[in-house]
Tab-separated table of C-alpha atoms and ligand atoms in Angstrom:
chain	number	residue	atom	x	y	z
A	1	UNK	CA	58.951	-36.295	105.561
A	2	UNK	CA	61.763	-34.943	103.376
A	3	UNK	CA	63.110	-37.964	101.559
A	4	UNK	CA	66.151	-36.736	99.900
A	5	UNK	CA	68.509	-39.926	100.965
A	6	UNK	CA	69.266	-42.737	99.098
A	7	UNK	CA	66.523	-45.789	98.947
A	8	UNK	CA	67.771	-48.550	101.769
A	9	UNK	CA	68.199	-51.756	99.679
A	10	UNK	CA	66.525	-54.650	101.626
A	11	UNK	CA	68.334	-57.700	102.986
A	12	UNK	CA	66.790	-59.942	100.830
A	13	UNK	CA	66.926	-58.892	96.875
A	14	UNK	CA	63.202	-60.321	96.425
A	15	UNK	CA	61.904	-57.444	98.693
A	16	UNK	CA	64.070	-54.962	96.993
A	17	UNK	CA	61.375	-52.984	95.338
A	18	UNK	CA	58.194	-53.505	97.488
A	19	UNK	CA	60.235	-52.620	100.559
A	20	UNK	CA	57.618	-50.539	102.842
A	21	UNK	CA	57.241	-50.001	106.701
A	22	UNK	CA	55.402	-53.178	108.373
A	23	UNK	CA	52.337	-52.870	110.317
A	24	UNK	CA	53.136	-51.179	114.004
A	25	UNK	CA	51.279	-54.268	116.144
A	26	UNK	CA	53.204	-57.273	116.477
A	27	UNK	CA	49.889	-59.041	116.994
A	28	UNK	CA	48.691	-57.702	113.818
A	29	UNK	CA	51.447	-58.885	111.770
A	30	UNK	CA	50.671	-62.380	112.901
A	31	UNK	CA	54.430	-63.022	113.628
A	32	UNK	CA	55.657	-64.279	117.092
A	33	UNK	CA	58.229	-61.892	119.324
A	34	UNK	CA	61.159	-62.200	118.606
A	35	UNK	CA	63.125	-62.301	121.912
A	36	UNK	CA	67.060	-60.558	122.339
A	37	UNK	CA	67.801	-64.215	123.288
A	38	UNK	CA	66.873	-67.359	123.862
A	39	UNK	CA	69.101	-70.603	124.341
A	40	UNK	CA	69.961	-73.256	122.314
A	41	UNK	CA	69.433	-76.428	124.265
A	42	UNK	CA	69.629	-79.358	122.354
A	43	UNK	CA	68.871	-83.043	123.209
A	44	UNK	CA	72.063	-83.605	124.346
A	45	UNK	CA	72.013	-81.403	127.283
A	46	UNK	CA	68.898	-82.560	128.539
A	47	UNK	CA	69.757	-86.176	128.231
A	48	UNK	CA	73.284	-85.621	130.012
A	49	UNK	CA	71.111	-83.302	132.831
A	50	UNK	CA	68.724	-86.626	132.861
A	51	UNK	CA	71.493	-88.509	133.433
A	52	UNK	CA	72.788	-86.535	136.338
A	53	UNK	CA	69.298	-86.209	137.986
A	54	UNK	CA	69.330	-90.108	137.980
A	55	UNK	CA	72.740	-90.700	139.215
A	56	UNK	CA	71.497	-89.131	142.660
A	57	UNK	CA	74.672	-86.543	142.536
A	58	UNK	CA	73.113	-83.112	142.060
A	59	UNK	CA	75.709	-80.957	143.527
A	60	UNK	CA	79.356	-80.816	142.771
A	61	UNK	CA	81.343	-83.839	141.722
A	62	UNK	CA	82.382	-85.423	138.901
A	63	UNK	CA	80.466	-83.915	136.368
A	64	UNK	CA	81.856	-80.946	137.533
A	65	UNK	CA	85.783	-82.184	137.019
A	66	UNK	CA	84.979	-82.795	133.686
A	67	UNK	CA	83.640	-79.722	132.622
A	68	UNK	CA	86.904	-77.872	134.013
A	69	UNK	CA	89.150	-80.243	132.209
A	70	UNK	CA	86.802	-79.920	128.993
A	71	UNK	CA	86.761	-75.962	129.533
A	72	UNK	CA	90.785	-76.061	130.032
A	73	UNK	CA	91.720	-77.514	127.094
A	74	UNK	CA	89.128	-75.504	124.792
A	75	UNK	CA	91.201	-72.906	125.711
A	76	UNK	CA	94.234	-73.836	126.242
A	77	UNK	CA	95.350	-72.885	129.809
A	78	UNK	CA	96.634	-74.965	133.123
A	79	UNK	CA	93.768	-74.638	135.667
A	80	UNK	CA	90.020	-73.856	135.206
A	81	UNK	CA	87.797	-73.439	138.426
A	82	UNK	CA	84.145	-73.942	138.246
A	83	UNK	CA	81.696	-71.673	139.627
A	84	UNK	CA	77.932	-70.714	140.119
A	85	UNK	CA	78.474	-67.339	138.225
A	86	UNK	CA	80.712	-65.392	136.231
A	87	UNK	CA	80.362	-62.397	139.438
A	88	UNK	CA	81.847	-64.916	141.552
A	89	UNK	CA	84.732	-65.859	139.226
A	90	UNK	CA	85.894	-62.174	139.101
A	91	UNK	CA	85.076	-62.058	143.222
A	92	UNK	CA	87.403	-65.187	143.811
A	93	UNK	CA	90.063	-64.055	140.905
A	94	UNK	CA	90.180	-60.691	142.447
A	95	UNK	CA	91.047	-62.505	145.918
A	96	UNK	CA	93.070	-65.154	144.599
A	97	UNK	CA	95.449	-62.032	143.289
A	98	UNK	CA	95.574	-60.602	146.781
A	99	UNK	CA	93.313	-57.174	146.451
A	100	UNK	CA	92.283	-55.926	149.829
A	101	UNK	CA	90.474	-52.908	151.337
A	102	UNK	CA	91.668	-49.588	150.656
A	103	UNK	CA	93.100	-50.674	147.005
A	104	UNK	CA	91.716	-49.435	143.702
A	105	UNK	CA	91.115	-51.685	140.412
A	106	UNK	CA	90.400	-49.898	137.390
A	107	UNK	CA	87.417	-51.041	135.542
A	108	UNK	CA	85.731	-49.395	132.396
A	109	UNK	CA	82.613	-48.194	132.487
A	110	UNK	CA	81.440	-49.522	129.674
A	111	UNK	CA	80.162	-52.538	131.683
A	112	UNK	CA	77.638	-54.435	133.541
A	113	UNK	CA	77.556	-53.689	137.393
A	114	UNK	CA	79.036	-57.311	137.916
A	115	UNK	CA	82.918	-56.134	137.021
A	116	UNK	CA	83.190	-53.188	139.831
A	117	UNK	CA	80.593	-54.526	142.625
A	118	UNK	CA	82.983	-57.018	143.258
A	119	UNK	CA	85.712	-55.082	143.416
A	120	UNK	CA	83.734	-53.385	146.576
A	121	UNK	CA	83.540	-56.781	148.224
A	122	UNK	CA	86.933	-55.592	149.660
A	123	UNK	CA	85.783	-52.232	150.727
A	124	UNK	CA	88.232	-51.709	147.525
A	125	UNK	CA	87.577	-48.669	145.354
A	126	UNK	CA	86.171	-49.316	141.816
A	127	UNK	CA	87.880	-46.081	139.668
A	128	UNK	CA	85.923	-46.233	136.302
A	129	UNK	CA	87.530	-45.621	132.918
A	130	UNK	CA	86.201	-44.369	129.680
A	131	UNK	CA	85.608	-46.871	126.618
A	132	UNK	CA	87.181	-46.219	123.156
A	133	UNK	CA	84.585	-44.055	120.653
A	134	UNK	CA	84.592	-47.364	118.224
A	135	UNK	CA	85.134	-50.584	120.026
A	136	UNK	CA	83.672	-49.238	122.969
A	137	UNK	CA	86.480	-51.359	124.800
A	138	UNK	CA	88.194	-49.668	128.148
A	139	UNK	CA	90.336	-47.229	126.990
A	140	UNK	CA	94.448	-47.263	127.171
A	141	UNK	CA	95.574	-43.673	127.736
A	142	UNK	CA	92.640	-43.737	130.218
A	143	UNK	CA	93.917	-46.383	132.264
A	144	UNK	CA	97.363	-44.713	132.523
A	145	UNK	CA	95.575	-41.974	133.455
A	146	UNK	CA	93.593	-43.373	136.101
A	147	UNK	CA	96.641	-45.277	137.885
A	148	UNK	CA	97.457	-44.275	141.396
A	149	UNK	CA	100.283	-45.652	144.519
A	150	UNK	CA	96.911	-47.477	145.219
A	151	UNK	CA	95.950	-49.167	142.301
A	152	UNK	CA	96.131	-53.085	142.354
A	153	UNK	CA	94.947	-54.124	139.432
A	154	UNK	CA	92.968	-53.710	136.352
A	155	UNK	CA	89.720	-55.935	134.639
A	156	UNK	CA	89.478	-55.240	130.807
A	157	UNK	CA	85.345	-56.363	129.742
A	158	UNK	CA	85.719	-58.413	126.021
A	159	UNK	CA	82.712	-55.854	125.086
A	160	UNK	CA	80.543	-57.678	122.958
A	161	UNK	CA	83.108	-60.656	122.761
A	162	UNK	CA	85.852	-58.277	120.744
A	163	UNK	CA	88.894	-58.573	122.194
A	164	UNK	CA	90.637	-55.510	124.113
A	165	UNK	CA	94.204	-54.750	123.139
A	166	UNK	CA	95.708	-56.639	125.541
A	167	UNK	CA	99.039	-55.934	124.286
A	168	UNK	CA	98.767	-52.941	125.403
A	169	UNK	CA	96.850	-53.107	128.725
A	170	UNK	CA	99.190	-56.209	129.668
A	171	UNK	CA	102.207	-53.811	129.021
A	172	UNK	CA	100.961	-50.787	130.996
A	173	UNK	CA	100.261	-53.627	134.049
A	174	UNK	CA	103.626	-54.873	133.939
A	175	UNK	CA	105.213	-51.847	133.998
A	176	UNK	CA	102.944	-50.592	137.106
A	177	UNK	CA	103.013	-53.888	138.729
A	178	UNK	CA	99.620	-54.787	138.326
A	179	UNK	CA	97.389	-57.439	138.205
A	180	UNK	CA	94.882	-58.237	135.228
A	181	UNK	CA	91.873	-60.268	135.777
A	182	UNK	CA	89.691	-60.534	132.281
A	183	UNK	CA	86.134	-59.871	132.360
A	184	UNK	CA	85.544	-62.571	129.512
A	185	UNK	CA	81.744	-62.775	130.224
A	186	UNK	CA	81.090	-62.222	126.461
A	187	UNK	CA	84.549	-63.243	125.145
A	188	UNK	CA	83.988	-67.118	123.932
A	189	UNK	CA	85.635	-68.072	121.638
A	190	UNK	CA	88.063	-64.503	121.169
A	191	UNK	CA	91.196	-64.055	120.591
A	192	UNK	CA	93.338	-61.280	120.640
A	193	UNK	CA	96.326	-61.807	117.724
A	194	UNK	CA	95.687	-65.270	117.704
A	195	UNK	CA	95.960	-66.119	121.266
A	196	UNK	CA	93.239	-67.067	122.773
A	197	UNK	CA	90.903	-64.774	125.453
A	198	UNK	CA	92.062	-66.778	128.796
A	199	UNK	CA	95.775	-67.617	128.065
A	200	UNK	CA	96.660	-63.848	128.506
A	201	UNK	CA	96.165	-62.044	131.693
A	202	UNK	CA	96.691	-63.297	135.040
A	203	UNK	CA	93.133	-64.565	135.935
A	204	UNK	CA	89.967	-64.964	133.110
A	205	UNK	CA	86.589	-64.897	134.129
A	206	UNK	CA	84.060	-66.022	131.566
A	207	UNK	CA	80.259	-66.609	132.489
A	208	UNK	CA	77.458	-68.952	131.410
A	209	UNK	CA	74.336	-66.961	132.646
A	210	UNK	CA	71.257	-67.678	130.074
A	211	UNK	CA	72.181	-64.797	127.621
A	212	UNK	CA	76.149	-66.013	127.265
A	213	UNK	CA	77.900	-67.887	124.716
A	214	UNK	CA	77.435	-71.097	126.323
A	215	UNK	CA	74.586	-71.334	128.841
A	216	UNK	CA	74.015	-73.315	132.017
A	217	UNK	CA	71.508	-71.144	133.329
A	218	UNK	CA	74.042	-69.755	135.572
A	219	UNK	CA	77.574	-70.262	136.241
A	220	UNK	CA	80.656	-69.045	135.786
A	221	UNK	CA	84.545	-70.129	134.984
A	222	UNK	CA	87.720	-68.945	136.153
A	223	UNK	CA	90.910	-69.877	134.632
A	224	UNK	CA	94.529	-69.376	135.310
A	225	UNK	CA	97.812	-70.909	134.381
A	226	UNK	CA	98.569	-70.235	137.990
A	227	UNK	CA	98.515	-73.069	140.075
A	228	UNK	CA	98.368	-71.319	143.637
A	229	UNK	CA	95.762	-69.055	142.553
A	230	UNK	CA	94.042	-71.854	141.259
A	231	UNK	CA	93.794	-73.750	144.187
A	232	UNK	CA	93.055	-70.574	146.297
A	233	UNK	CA	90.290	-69.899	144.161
A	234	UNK	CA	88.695	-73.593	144.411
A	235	UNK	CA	89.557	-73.397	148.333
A	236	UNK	CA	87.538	-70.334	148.701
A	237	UNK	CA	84.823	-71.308	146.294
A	238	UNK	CA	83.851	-73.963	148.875
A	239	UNK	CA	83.816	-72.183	152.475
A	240	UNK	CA	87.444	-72.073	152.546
A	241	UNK	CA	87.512	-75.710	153.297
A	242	UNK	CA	90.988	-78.217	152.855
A	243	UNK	CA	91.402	-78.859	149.737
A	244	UNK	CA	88.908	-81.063	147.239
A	245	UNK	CA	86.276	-80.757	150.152
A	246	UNK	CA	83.749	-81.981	148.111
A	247	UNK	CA	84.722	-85.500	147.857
A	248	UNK	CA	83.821	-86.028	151.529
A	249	UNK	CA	80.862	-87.573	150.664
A	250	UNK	CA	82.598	-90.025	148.111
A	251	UNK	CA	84.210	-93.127	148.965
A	252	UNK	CA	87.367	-91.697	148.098
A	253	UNK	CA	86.913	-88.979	150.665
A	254	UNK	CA	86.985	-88.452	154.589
A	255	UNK	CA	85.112	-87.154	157.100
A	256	UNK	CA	87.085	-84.823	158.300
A	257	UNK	CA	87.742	-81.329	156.912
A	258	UNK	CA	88.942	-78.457	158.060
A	259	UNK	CA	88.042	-74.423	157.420
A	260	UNK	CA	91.633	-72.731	156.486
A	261	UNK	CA	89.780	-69.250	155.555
A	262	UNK	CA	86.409	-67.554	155.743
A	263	UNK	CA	85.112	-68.484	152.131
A	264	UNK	CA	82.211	-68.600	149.824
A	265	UNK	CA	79.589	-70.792	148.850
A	266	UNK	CA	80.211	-70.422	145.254
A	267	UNK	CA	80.743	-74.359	143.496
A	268	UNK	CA	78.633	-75.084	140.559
A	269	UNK	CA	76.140	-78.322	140.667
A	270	UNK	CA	76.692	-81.327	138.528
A	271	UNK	CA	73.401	-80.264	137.259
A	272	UNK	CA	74.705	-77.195	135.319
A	273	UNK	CA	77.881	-78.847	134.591
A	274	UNK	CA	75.803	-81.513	132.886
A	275	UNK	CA	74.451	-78.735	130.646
A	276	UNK	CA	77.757	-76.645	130.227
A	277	UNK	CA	79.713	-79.993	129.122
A	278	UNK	CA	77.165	-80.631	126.080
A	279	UNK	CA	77.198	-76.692	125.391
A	280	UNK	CA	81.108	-75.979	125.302
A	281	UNK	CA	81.331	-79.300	122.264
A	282	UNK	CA	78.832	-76.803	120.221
A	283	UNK	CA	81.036	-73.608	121.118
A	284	UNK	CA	82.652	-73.198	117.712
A	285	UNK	CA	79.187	-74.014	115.961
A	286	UNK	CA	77.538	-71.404	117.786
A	287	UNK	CA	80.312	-68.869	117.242
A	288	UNK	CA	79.836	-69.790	113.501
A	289	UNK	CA	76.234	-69.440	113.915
A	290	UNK	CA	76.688	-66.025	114.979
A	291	UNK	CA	79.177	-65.047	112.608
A	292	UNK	CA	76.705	-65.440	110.368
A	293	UNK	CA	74.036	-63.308	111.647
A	294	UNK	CA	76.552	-60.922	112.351
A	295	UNK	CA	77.708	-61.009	108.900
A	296	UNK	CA	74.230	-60.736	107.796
A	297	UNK	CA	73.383	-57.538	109.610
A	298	UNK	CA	76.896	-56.019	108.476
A	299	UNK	CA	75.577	-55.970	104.649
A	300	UNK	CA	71.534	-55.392	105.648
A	301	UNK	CA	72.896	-52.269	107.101
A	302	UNK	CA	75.984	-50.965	104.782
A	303	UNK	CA	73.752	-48.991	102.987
A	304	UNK	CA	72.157	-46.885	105.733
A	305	UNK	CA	73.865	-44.231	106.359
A	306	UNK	CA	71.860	-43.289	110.268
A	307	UNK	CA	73.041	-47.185	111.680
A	308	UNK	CA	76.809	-47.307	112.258
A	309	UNK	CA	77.522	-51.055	112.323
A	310	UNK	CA	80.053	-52.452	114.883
A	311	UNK	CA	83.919	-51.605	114.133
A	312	UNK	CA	86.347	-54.747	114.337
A	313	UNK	CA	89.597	-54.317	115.615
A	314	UNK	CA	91.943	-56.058	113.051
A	315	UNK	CA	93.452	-57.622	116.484
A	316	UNK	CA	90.628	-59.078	117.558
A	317	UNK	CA	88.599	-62.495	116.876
A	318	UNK	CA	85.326	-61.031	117.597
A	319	UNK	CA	83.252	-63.718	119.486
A	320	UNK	CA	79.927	-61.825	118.612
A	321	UNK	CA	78.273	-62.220	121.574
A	322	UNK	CA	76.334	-59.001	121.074
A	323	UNK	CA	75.720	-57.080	117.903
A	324	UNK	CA	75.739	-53.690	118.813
A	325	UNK	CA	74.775	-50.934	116.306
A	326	UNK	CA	74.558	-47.654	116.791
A	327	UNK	CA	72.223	-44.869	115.621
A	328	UNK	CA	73.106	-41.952	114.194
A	329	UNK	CA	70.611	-40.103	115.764
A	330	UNK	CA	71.165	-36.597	114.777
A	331	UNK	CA	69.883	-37.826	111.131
A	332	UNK	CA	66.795	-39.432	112.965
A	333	UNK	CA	63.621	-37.855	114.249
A	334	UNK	CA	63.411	-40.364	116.883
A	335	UNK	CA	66.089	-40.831	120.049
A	336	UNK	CA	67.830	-44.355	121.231
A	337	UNK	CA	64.485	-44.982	123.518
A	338	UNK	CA	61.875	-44.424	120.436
A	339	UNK	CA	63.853	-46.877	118.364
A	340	UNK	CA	63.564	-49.571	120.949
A	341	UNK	CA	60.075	-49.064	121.200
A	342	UNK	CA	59.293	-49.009	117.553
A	343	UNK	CA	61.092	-52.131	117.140
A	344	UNK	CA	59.578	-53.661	119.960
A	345	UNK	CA	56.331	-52.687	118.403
A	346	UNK	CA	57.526	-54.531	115.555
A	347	UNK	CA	58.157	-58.073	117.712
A	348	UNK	CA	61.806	-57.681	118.019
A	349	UNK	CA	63.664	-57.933	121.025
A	350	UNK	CA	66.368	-55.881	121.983
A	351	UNK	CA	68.434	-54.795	124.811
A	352	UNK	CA	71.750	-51.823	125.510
A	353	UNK	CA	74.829	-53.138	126.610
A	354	UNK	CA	75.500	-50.867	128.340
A	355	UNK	CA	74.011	-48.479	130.991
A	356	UNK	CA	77.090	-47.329	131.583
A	357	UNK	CA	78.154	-47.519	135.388
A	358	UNK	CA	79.573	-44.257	136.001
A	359	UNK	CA	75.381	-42.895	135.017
A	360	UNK	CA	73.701	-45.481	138.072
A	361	UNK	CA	72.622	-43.980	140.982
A	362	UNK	CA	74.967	-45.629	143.282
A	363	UNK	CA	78.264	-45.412	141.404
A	364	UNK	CA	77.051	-41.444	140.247
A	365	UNK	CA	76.430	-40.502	144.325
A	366	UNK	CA	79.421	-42.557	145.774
A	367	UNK	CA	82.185	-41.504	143.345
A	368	UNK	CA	80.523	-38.154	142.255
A	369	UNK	CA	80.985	-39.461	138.761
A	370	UNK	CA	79.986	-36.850	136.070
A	371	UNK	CA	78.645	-37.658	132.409
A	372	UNK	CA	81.668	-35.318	130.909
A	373	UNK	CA	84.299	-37.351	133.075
A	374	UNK	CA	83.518	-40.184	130.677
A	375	UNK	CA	83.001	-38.569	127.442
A	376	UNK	CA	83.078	-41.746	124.761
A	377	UNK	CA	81.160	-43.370	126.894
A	378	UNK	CA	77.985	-40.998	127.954
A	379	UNK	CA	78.048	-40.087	123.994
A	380	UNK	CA	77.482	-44.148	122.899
A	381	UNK	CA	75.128	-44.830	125.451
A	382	UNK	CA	72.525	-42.462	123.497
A	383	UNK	CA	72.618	-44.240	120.494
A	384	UNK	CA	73.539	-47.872	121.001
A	385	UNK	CA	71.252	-50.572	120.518
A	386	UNK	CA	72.034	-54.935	120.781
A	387	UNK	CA	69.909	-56.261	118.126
A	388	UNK	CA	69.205	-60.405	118.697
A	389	UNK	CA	72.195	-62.490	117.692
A	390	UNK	CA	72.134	-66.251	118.995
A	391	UNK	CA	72.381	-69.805	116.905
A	392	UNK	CA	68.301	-70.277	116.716
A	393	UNK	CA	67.429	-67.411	114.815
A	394	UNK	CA	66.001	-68.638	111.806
A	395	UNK	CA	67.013	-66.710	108.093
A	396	UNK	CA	63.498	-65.615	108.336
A	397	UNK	CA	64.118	-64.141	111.532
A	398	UNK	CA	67.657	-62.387	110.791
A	399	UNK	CA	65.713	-61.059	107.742
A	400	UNK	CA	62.730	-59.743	110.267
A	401	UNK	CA	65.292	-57.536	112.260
A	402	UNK	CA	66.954	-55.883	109.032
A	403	UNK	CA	63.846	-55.127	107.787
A	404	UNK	CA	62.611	-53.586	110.875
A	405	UNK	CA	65.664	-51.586	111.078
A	406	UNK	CA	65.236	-50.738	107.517
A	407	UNK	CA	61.813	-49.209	107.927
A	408	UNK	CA	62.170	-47.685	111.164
A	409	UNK	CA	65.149	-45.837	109.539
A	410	UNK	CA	62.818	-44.967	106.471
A	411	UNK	CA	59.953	-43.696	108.354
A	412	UNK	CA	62.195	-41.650	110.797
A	413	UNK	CA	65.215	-40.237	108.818
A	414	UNK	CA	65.050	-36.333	108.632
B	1	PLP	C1	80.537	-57.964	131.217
B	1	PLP	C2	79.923	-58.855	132.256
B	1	PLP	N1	80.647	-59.184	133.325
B	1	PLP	C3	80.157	-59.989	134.291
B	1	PLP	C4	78.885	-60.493	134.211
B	1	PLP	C5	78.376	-61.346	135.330
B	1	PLP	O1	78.151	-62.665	134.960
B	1	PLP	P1	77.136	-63.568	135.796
B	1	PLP	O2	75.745	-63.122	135.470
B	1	PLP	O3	77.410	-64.963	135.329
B	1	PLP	O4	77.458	-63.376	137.223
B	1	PLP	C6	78.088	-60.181	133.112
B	1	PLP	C7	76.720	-60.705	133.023
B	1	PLP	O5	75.847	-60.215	132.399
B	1	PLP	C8	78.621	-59.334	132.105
B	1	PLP	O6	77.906	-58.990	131.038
């Protein structure tokens, strides 16, 4: 291999000089995997889950209440709706703001298949937008691009937790008259100039699936300083039942109830609300926790020149959900795929965030989407890879992932 590049400095000054390629069997090297993520669930959740289990109320009630108060005042908006995902937040936010069939809702591409599948709940039309080359956030001049008589509204994805310019996105909604619901599934804590990811648009959605900021296994939030969307979405998360159905078992409640719309069976369980209150009071610690790590990787990998590290938007409050770097991989011998593998041969765990949706079978045959109608997009995908970022990654193991990095670089660079 021609070595005419500069030596990668390790992460950790004692391993400066011996710095070589490990060993290619993860068994070998005697070190556990090290998974993309795993949650951190301390005592405290499972005594307030205990707790729940022995109180004999599993599904919604009180426990529930108090997470959506807790949740509503963490960030600072009227009304927060509990749910059993963060798909059925956007499903119930995108109903609460009145989208039907035949409308369109722009959503980037750059996402998981959650943001635009429930968009075609409503036998709506999904219309995809490109990300931007560095943030890999939805795109501005796309959006104006993509607007039509039919659009409704528009769901800007927190990629990664770094706030979109929402200055921006709110300002070309206004002016079109249209609605924006967040995708916030990565976005907690963010903020965007100081305000805070859920006090901006019209409807938030954040989730607490396993791999999120704050975990309940799964489960979702939607917020809103709108009261009549509010109570629409809680009305509709229960079967479209009168309002605060689910006290009828309680001795405050009644009997009688009556169905006012064909909803969903979408409330969250005391049981994950039991987890999600203990989670949200170690929020900020976790977002510090990953600052860290973030930080970390930003200086293991200044010095090498084939991984571009993540670019922060001086707007943003980056919540560093994900860590995504990506490879420059016209300096590499090896594609987006190899790398994986190699550092999956080296017990670390890694995922790509994202496929993006305009490449999937269904949205590529349904919409004819083409890679070259979403050039920043199809170009990223190649080359980006999440490296593990959550609170119980040990120094040792932050130090593990640089140095694989490091030596797949070394033994690959051309
Ligand atoms: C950007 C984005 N939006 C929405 C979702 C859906 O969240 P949930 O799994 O809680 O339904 C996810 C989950 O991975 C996501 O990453």
């Amino acid at each position: 291999m021609q070595n005419t590049k500069p030596a990668i400095p390790s992460a950790r000054p004692s391993r400066s000089r011996d710095f070589k390629v490990l060993p290619r069997d993860p068994i070998s090297v005697g070190s556990k995997f090290l998974p993309f993520h795993t949650p951190e669930i301390g005592t405290e959740e499972i005594q307030s889950v205990v707790e729940t289990l022995q109180s004999g109320w599993l599904t919604t009630g009180q426990k529930v209440k108090r997470f959506e108060t807790d949740f509503a005042r963490y960030i600072g908006c009227q009304h927060a709706v509990a749910v059993n995902s963060g798909t059925a937040a956007l499903h119930l936010a995108l109903d609460a703001v009145g989208v039907q069939e035949g409308d369109e809702v722009i959503v980037p591409t750059m996402t998981f298949t959650a943001t635009a599948e429930v968009v075609l709940y409503f036998k709506a039309k999904p219309v995809l937008v490109d990300c931007e080359p560095d943030t890999f956030n939805i795109d501005p001049l796309d959006i104006e691009r993509k607007i039509t008589a039919k659009t409704k509204a528009i769901i800007p994805v927190h990629m990664a937790g770094q706030s979109c310019n929402m200055d921006r996105i709110m300002e070309i909604a206004r002016r079109h008259k249209l609605k924006v619901i967040e995708d916030a599934a990565h976005a907690l804590p963010s903020r965007f100039n100081g305000k805070m990811i859920g006090t901006i648009g019209d409807v938030t959605c954040f989730s607490f699936y396993v791999t999120k900021p704050i975990a309940t296994g799964e489960g979702g939030m939607a917020v809103t300083d709108n009261l009549e969307w509010a109570e629409r979405m809680r009305v509709m998360s229960l079967h479209g039942i009168s309002k605060d159905a689910w006290k009828r078992y309680t001795n405050e409640g009644s009997w009688f109830y009556e169905v006012q719309f064909p909803g969903f069976k979408y409330n969250l369980t005391d049981i994950a609300a039991a987890l999600g209150i203990e989670q949200l009071k170690k929020c900020d610690r976790f977002w510090q926790a990953r600052k860290q790590i973030a930080a970390a990787y930003d200086e293991g990998f200044a010095a090498v020149p084939e991984i571009q590290r993540p670019v922060c938007a001086a707007y943003s409050q980056h919540a560093w959900h994900l860590y995504v770097i990506q490879l420059e991989t016209e300096r590499l011998r090896i594609n987006r795929a190899e790398f994986i593998t190699a550092l999956k041969n080296q017990g670390i765990g890694t995922s790509v965030h994202f496929i993006p949706l305009h490449l999937h079978p269904y949205y590529r045959d349904t919409f004819d989407y083409k890679p070259d109608d979403f050039p920043n997009a199809t170009a990223a995908y190649d080359r980006i890879i999440s490296l593990p970022i959550y609170p119980k990654m040990t120094a040792d193991d932050i130090s593990r992932v640089i140095d694989a990095v490091q030596s797949i670089v070394l033994e690959y660079r051309r």
